[in-house]
Short mmCIF file of C-alpha atoms in Angstrom, two decimals:
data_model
loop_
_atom_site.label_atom_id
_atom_site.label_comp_id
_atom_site.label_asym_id
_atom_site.label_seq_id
_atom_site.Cartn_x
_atom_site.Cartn_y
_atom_site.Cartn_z
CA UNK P 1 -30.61 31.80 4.98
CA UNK P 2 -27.09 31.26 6.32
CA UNK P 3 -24.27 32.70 3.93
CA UNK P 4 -22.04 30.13 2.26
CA UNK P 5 -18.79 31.41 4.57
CA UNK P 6 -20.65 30.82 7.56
CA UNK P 7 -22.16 27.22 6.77
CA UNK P 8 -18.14 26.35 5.13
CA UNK P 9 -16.92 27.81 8.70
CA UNK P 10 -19.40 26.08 11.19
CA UNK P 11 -18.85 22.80 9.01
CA UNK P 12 -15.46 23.14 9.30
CA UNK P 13 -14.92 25.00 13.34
CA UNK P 14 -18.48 24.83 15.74
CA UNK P 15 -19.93 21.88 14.23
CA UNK P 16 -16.75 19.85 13.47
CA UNK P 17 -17.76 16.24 11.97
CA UNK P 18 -15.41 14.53 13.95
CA UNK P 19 -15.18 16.23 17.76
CA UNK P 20 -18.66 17.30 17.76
CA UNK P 21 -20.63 15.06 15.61
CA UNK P 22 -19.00 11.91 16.27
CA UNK P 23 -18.56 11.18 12.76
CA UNK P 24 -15.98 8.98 11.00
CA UNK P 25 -14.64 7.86 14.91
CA UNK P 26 -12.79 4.89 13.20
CA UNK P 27 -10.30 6.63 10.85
CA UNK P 28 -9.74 9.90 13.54
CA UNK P 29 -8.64 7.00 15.98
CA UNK P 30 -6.74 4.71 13.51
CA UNK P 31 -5.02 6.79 11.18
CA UNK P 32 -3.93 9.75 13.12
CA UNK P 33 -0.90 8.28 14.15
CA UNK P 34 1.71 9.56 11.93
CA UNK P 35 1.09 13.24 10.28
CA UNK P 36 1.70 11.96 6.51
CA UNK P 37 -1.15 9.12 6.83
CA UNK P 38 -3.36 12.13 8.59
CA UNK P 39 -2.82 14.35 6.38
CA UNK P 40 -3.80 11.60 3.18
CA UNK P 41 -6.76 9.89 4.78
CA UNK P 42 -7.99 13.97 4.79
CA UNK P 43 -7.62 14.95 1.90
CA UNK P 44 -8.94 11.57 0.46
CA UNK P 45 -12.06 11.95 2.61
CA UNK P 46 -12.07 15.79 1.67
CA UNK P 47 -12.24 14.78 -2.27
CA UNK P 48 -14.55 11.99 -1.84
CA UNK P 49 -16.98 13.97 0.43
CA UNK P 50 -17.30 16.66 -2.17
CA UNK P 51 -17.29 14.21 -5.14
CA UNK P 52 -20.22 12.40 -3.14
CA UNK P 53 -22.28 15.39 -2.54
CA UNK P 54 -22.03 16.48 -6.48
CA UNK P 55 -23.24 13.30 -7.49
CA UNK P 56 -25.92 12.48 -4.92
CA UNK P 57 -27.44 16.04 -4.38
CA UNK P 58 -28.90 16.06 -8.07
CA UNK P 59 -30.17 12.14 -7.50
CA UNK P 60 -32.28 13.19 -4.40
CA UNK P 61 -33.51 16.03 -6.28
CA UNK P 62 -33.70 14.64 -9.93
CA UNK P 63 -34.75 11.49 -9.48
CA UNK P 64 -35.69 10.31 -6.28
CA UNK P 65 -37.96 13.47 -5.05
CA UNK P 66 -39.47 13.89 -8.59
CA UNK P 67 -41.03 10.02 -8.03
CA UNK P 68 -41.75 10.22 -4.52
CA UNK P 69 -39.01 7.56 -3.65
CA UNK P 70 -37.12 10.06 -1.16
CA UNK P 71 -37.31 7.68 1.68
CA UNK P 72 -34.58 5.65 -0.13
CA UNK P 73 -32.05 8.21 0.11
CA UNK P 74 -30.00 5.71 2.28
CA UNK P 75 -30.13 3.15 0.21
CA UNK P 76 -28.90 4.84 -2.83
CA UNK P 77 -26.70 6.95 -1.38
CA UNK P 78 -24.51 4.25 0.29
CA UNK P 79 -24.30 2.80 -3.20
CA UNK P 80 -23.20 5.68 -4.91
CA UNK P 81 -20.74 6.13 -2.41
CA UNK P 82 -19.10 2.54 -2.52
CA UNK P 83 -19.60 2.86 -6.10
CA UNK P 84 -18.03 6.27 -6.51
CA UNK P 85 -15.48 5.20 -4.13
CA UNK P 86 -14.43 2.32 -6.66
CA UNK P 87 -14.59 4.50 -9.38
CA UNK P 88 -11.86 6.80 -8.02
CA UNK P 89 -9.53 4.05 -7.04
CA UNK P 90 -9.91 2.67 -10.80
CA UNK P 91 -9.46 5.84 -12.49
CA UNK P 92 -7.09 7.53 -10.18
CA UNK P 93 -4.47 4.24 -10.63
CA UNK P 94 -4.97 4.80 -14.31
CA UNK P 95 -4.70 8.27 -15.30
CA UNK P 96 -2.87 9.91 -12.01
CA UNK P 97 -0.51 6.90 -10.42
CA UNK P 98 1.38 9.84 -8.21
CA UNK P 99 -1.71 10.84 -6.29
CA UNK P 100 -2.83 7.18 -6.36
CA UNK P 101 0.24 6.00 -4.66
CA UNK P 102 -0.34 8.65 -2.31
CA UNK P 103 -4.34 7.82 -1.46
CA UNK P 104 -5.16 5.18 -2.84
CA UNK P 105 -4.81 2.49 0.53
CA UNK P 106 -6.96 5.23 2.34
CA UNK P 107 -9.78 5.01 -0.43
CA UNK P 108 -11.18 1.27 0.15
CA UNK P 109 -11.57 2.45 3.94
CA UNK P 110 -13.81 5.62 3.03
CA UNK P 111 -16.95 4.01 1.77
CA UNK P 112 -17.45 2.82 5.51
CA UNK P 113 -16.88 5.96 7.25
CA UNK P 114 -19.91 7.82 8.34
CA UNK P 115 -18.86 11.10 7.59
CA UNK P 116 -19.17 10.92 4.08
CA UNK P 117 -22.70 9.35 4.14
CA UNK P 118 -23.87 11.85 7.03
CA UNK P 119 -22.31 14.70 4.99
CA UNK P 120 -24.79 13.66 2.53
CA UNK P 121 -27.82 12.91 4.20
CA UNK P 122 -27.21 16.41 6.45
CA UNK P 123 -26.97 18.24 3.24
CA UNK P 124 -30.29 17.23 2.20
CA UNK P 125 -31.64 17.16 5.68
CA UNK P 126 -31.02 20.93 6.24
CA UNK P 127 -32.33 21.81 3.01
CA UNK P 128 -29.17 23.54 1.76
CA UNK P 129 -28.85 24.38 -2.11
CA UNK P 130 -26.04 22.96 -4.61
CA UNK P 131 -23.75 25.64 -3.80
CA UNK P 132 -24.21 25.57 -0.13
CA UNK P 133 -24.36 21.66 0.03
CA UNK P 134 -20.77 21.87 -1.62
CA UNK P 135 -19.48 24.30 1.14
CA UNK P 136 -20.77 22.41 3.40
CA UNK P 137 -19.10 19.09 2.28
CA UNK P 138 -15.74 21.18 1.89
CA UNK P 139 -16.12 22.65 5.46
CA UNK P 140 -16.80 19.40 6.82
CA UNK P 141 -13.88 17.37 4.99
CA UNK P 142 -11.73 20.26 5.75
CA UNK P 143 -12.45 19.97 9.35
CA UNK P 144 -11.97 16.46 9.15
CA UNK P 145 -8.49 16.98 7.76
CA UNK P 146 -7.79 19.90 10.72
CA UNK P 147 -9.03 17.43 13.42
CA UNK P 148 -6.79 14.15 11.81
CA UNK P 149 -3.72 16.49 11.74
CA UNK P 150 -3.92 18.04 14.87
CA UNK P 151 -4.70 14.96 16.60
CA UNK P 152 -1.85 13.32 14.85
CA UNK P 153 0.64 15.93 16.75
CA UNK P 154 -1.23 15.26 20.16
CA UNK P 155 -0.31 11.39 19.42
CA UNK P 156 3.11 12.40 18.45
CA UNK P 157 3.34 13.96 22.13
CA UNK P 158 1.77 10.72 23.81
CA UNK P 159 4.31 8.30 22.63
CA UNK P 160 6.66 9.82 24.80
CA UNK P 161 4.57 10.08 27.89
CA UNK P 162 4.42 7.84 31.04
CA UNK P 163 0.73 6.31 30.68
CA UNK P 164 -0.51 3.55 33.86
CA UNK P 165 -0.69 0.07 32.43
CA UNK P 166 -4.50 0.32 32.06
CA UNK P 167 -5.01 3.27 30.20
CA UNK P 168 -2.07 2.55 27.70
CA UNK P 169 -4.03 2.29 23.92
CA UNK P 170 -7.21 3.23 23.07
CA UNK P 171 -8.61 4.68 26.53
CA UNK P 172 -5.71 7.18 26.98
CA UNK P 173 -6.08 8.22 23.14
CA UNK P 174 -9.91 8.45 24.07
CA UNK P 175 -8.95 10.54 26.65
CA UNK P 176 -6.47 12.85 24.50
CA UNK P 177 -8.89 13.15 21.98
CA UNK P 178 -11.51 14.37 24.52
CA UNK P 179 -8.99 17.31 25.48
CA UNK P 180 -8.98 18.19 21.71
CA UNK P 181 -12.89 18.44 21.62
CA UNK P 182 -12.69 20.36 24.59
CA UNK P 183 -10.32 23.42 23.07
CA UNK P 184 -12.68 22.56 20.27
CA UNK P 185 -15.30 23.82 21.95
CA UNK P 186 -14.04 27.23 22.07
CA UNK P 187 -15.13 27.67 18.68
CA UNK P 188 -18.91 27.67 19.78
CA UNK P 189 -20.95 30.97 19.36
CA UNK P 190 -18.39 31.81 16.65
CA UNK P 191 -21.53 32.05 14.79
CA UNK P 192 -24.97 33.14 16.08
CA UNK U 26 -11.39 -17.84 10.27
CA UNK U 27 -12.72 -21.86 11.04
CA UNK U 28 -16.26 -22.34 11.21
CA UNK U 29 -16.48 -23.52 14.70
CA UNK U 30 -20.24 -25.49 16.04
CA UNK U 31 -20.66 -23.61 18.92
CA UNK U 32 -23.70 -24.15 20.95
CA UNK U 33 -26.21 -21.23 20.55
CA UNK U 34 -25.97 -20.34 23.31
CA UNK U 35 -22.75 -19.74 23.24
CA UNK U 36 -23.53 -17.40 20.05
CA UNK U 37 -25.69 -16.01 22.01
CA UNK U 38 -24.08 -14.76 25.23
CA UNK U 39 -20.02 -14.30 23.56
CA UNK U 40 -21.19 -10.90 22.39
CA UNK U 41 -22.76 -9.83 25.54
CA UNK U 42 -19.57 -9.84 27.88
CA UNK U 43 -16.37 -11.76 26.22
CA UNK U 44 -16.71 -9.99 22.91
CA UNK U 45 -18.83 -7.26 23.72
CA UNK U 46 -18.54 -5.19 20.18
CA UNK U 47 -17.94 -1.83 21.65
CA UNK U 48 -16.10 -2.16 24.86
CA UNK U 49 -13.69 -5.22 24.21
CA UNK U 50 -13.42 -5.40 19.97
CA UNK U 51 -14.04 -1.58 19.69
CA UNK U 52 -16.58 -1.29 16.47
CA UNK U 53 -19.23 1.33 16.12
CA UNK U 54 -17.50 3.91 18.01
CA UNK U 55 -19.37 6.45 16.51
CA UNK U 56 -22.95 5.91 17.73
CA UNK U 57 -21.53 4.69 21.19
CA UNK U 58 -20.53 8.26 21.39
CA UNK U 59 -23.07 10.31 19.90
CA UNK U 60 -26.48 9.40 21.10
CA UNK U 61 -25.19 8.72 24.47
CA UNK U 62 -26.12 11.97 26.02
CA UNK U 63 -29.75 9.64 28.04
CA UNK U 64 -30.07 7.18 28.93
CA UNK U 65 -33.13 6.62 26.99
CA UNK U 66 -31.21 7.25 23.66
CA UNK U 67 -28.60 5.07 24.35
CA UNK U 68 -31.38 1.92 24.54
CA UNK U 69 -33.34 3.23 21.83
CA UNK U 70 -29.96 3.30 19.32
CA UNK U 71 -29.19 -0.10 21.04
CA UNK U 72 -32.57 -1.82 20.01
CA UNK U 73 -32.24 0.40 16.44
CA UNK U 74 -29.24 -1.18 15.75
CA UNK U 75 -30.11 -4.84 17.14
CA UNK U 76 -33.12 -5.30 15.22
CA UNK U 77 -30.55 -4.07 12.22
CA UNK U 78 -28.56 -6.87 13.11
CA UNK U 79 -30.46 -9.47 13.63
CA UNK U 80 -32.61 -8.77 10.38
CA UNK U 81 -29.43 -9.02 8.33
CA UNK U 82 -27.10 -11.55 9.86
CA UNK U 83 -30.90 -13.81 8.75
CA UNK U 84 -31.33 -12.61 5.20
CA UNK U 85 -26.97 -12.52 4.36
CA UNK U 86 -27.19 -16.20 6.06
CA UNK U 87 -29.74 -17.37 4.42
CA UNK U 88 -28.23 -16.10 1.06
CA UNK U 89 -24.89 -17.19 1.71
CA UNK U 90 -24.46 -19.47 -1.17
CA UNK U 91 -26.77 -17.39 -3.80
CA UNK U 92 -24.22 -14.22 -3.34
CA UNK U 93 -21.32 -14.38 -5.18
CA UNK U 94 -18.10 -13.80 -3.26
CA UNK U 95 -17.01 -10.56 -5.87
CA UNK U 96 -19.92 -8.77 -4.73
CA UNK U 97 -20.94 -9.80 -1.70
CA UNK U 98 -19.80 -6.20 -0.07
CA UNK U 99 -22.36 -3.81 -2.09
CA UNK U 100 -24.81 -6.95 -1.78
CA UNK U 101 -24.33 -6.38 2.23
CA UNK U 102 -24.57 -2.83 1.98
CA UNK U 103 -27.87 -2.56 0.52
CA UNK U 104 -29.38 -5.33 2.65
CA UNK U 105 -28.48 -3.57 5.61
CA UNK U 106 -29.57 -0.43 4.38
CA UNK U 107 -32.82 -1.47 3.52
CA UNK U 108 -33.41 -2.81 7.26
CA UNK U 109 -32.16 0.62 8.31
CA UNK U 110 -34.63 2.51 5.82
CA UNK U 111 -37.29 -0.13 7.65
CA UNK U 112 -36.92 0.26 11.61
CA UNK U 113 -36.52 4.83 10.41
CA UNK U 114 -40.23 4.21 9.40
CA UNK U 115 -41.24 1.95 12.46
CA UNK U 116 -39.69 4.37 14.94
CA UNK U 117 -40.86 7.52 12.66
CA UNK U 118 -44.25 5.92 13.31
CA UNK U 119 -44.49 4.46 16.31
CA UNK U 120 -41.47 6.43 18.53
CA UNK U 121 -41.70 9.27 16.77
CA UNK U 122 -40.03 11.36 20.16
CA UNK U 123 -36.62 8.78 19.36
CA UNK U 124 -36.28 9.09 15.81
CA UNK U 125 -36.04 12.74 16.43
CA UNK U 126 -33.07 12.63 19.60
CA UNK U 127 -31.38 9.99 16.92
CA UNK U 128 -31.51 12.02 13.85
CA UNK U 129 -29.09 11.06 11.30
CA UNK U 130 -27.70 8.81 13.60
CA UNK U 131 -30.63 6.15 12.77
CA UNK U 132 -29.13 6.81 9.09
CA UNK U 133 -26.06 6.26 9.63
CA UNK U 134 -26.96 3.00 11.33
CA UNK U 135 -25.65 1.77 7.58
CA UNK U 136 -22.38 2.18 8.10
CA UNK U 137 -22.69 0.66 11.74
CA UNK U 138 -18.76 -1.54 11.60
CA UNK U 139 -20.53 -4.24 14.14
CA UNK U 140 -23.30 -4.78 11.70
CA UNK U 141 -20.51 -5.27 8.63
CA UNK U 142 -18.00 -7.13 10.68
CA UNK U 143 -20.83 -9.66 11.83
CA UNK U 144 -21.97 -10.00 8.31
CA UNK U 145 -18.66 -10.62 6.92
CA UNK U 146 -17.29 -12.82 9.66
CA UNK U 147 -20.30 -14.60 11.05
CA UNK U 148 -23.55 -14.41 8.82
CA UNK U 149 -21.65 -15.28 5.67
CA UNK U 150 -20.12 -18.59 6.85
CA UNK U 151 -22.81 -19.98 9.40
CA UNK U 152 -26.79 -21.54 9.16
CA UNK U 153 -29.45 -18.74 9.80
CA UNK U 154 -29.99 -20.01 13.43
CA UNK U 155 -26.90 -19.47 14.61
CA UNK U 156 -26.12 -15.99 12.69
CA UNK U 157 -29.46 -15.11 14.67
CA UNK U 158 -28.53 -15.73 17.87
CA UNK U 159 -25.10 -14.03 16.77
CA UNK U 160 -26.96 -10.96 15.85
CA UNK U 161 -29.07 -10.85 19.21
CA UNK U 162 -26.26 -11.53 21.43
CA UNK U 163 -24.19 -8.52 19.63
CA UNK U 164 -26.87 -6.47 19.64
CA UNK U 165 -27.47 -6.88 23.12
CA UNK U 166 -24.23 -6.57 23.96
CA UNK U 167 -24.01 -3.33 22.26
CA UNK U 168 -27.39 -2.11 24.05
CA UNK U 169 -25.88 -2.45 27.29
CA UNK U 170 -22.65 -0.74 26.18
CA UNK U 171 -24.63 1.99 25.36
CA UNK U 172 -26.64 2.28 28.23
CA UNK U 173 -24.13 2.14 30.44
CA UNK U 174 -22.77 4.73 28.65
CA UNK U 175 -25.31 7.08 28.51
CA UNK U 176 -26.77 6.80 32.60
CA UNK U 177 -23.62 7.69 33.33
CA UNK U 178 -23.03 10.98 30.82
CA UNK U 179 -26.96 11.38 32.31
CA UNK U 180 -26.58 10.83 35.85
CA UNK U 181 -23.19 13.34 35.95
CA UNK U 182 -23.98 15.69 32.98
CA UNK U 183 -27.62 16.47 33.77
CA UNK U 184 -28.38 15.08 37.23
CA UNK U 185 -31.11 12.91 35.73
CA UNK U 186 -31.96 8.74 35.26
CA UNK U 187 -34.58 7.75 32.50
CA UNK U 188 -36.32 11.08 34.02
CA UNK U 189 -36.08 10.80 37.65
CA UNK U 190 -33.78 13.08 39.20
CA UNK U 191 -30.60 12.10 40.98
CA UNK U 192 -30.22 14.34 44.22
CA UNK U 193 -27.47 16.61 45.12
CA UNK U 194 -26.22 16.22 40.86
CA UNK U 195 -29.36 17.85 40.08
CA UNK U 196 -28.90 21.23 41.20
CA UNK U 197 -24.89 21.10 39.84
CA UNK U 198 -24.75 18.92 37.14
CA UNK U 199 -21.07 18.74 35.50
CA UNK U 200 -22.42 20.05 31.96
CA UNK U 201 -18.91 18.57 30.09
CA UNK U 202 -20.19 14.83 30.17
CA UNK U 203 -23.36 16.17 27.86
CA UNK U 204 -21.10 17.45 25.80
CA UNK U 205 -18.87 16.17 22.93
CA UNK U 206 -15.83 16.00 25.00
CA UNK U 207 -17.52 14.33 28.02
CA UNK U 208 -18.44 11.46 25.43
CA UNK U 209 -14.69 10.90 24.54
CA UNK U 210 -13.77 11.00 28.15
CA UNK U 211 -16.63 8.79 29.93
CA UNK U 212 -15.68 6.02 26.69
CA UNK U 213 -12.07 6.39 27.80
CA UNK U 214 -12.93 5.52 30.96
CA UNK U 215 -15.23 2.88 30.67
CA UNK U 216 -12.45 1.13 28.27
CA UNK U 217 -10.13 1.54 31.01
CA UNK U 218 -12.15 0.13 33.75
CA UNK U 219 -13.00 -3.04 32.01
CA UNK U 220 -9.49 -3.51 31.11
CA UNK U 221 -8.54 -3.14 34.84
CA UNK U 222 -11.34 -5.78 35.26
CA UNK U 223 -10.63 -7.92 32.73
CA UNK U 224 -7.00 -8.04 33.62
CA UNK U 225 -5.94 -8.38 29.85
CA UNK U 226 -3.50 -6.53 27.93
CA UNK U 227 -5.24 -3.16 26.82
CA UNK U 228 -6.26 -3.74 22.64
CA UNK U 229 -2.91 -2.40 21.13
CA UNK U 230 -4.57 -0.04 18.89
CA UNK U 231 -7.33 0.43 16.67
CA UNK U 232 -6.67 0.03 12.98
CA UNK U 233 -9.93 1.29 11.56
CA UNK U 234 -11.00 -1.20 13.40
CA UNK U 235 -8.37 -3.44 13.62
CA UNK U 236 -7.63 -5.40 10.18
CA UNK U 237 -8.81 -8.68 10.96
CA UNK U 238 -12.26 -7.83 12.18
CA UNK U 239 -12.36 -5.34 8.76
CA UNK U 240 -14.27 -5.92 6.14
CA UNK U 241 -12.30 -4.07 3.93
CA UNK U 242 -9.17 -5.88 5.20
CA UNK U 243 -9.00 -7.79 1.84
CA UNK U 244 -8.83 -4.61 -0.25
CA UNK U 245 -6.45 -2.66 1.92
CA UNK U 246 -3.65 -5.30 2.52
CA UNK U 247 -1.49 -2.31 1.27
CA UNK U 248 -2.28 -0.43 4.37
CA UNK U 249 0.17 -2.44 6.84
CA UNK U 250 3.34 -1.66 5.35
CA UNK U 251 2.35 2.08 5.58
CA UNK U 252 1.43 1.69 9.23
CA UNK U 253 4.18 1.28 11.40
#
C-alpha cells in the first residue's frame, strides 16, 4: 500500500492530471493566460475536486456498492458534481461574496472539466481509502494549479515572441505546452 | 443561432472536413490527446464516442419540447451518461482488449465538449433525423481526427501501423511521440498544417472552448470582462 505522501506527490509531480493524463485540456489551454485567472480557476478546481471526492467516495461505497448498482458510478457522479458545483456558487455568493467575486465565473466552467470527474472515478478505480482518496484529489488539484500557473508564465513569454503566421494561436501554445510536459517528465521514477 | 434546413447531407458531411470538431472548432481536446498513443485506440475512442453521439443528439431531439429549458443541462448530462455507462458494457463485453487501453477515458466520454456542444446547439433545436446525421457526421469527423492522430504518434513513436511494422522506424523509434509531450506536439502540428491548408486565419484562441460553441456560455457571461 502506497503511503499517503507518495500518492499526494505522484498526483501532484509523475502523474500530473493535466501534462500526463490529459485531463481538464480545455481550462489549461483557455485560462492560463493571465497568472491571476490561473491561479483562480486552480484553486476553484482544487476545492471542488476535494469537495467532490468527500461527497462521492461515501455514495460509491454507501449506497451504490451496498445495492449492487456500482456500474452507475458515472451517472451519479456527474450529477453530484454539477449539483455540488451549483451548490457552491449559491452558497459561496451568500455567505462569502469576497471569495465569490474571486471564483465564482470559474465555477460554472468546472462541472465540464474532466479532471474533477476522472479524479473521482480514479479514486475508486485504484481502490484507495477515504484518506488516501482525499490526498489524492489534493495532489491532483494541486498539480492542476502548478501546471495552470506555470503555463501561464510560459504564455506570458510567448506574447512577446516572433511566431510564423500559421502556428500563431492554439498550435504554437500546443507546442509550448508540449515543452512543459516534457521538463515534466523529469519528475518520472521520483517514485518507484 | 437560426435554425437553418440544411440538406442531410449536408449535416452529414459539415462535421467531417469544414467543421471537423477537433481540428477546426477545437472540442474534446482531451481524448484527442490521450488515447492517441495506436492507432487502434484512436478508432476505438472515435466509434466510443460516435455511437455516444449519435445515441444522444436522437433521444435530446426527440425530447426537445418535453425538457424544460431551466434544466435542460443536468437533463443532458445524465442522458449522455447513461449512453456512456451503455457502450463501457458493450465494449467491456464484446472488446474487452479496448476498454482496457481506454480506461477512464471511456468514462470520461461524459464530459466529451463535442457531445455537449452538439446537444446544446444542434439536437435541441432540430427534428431527430437531422440531429442524427449531425451526430454521425461529428462523430466521424472526430474518428478520423483521431486516427490520424494516433498512426502518426504510432508510426514515429513505436515504428508500428495497426500492428504491422514500419521499416527503418522500427528498430529507432522516437519514444517522445508515445509520450505525453509527443501528444501536445503531434496536435500542434496537425492544427498547424490544416491551417496552412485551409488558408484561414489560425482560431484566435480557445476560451474553454470558445464561448459561443459553450454550453455554459449562458452562465459565465461574467467571464469576458475578466478575459482580456
Amino acid at each position: 500500500m502506497k503511503t499517503l505522501a507518495v500518492i499526494l506527490l505522484s498526483a501532484m509531480l509523475t502523474d500530473n492530471f493535466v501534462l500526463s493524463k490529459f485531463m481538464g485540456i480545455c481550462p489549461f489551454l483557455g485560462v492560463s493566460k493571465k497568472l491571476d485567472s490561473a491561479t483562480g480557476m486552480g484553486i476553484a478546481v482544487t476545492f471542488v475536486m476535494i469537495c467532490a471526492t468527500c461527497v462521492t467516495y461515501p455514495i460509491h461505497y454507501f449506497i451504490l456498492v451496498p445495492n449492487n448498482l456500482a456500474y452507475l458510478d458515472t451517472v451519479v457522479f456527474i450529477l453530484v458534481i454539477a449539483l455540488f458545483v451549483q451548490l457552491v456558487e449559491t452558497a459561496m455568493k451568500k455567505m462569502l461574496p469576497s471569495l465569490y467575486k474571486a471564483l465564482g465565473v470559474y465555477l460554472p466552467l468546472i462541472t465540464t472539466n474532466c479532471a474533477v470527474l476522472g479524479v473521482t472515478v480514479l479514486n475508486i478505480d485504484n481502490g484507495f481509502t477515504f484518506i488516501q482518496s482525499i490526498g489524492n484529489s489534493l495532489g491532483g488539484g494541486l498539480g492542476f494549479l502548478l501546471a495552470l500557473v506555470i503555463f501561464s508564465g510560459v504564455r506570458k513569454k510567448m506574447e512577446y515572441a516572433d511566431i510564423p503566421e500559421t502556428f500563431k494561436g492554439v498550435p504554437a501554445t500546443l507546442i509550448a505546452a508540449s515543452i512543459v510536459s516534457l521538463s515534466f517528465m523529469g519528475f518520472s521514477g521520483l517514485f518507484s | 443561432m437560426a435554425v437553418n434546413n440544411n440538406s442531410l447531407l449536408n449535416n452529414l458531411t459539415k462535421g467531417i472536413i469544414k467543421e471537423n470538431p477537433t481540428l477546426i472548432t477545437l472540442l474534446g481536446m482531451c481524448p484527442t490527446l490521450a488515447v492517441t498513443t495506436q492507432a487502434a485506440n484512436g478508432i476505438g475512442m472515435g466509434l466510443a464516442t460516435t455511437f455516444v453521439l449519435v445515441c444522444s443528439n436522437i433521444v435530446i431531439s426527440a425530447l426537445r419540447k418535453v425538457i424544460p429549458d431551466k434544466v435542460r443541462i443536468p437533463a443532458f448530462i445524465v442522458i449522455i451518461a447513461s449512453f456512456v455507462t451503455l457502450i463501457g458494457f458493450l465494449l467491456e463485453g464484446f472488446i474487452p482488449e479496448l476498454y482496457d487501453s481506454l480506461g477512464i477515458y471511456l468514462a470520461l466520454i461524459t464530459v466529451n465538449c463535442i457531445i455537449f456542444g452538439r446537444a446544446e446547439m444542434f439536437a435541441s433545436k432540430n427534428n431527430i433525423i437531422a440531429s442524427a446525421c449531425d451526430g454521425l457526421g461529428m462523430g466521424i469527423g472526430f474518428t478520423l481526427a483521431l486516427f490520424l492522430m494516433g498512426s502518426i504518434r504510432e508510426i514515429l513513436g513505436a515504428g508500428q501501423w495497426l500492428g504491422m511494422n514500419i521499416p527503418v522506424i522500427h528498430d529507432n523509434p522516437m519514444l517522445l511521440f508515445i509520450m505525453p509531450a509527443g501528444g501536445f506536439f503531434t496536435l500542434g502540428m496537425i492544427i498547424a498544417a490544416v491551417n496552412k491548408i485551409s488558408n484561414k486565419k489560425p482560431p484566435l484562441e480557445i476560451e474553454c472552448g470558445s464561448c459561443d460553441k459553450c454550453p455554459m456560455a449562458e452562465k459565465c457571461d461574467k467571464m469576458e470582462g475578466t478575459d482580456k
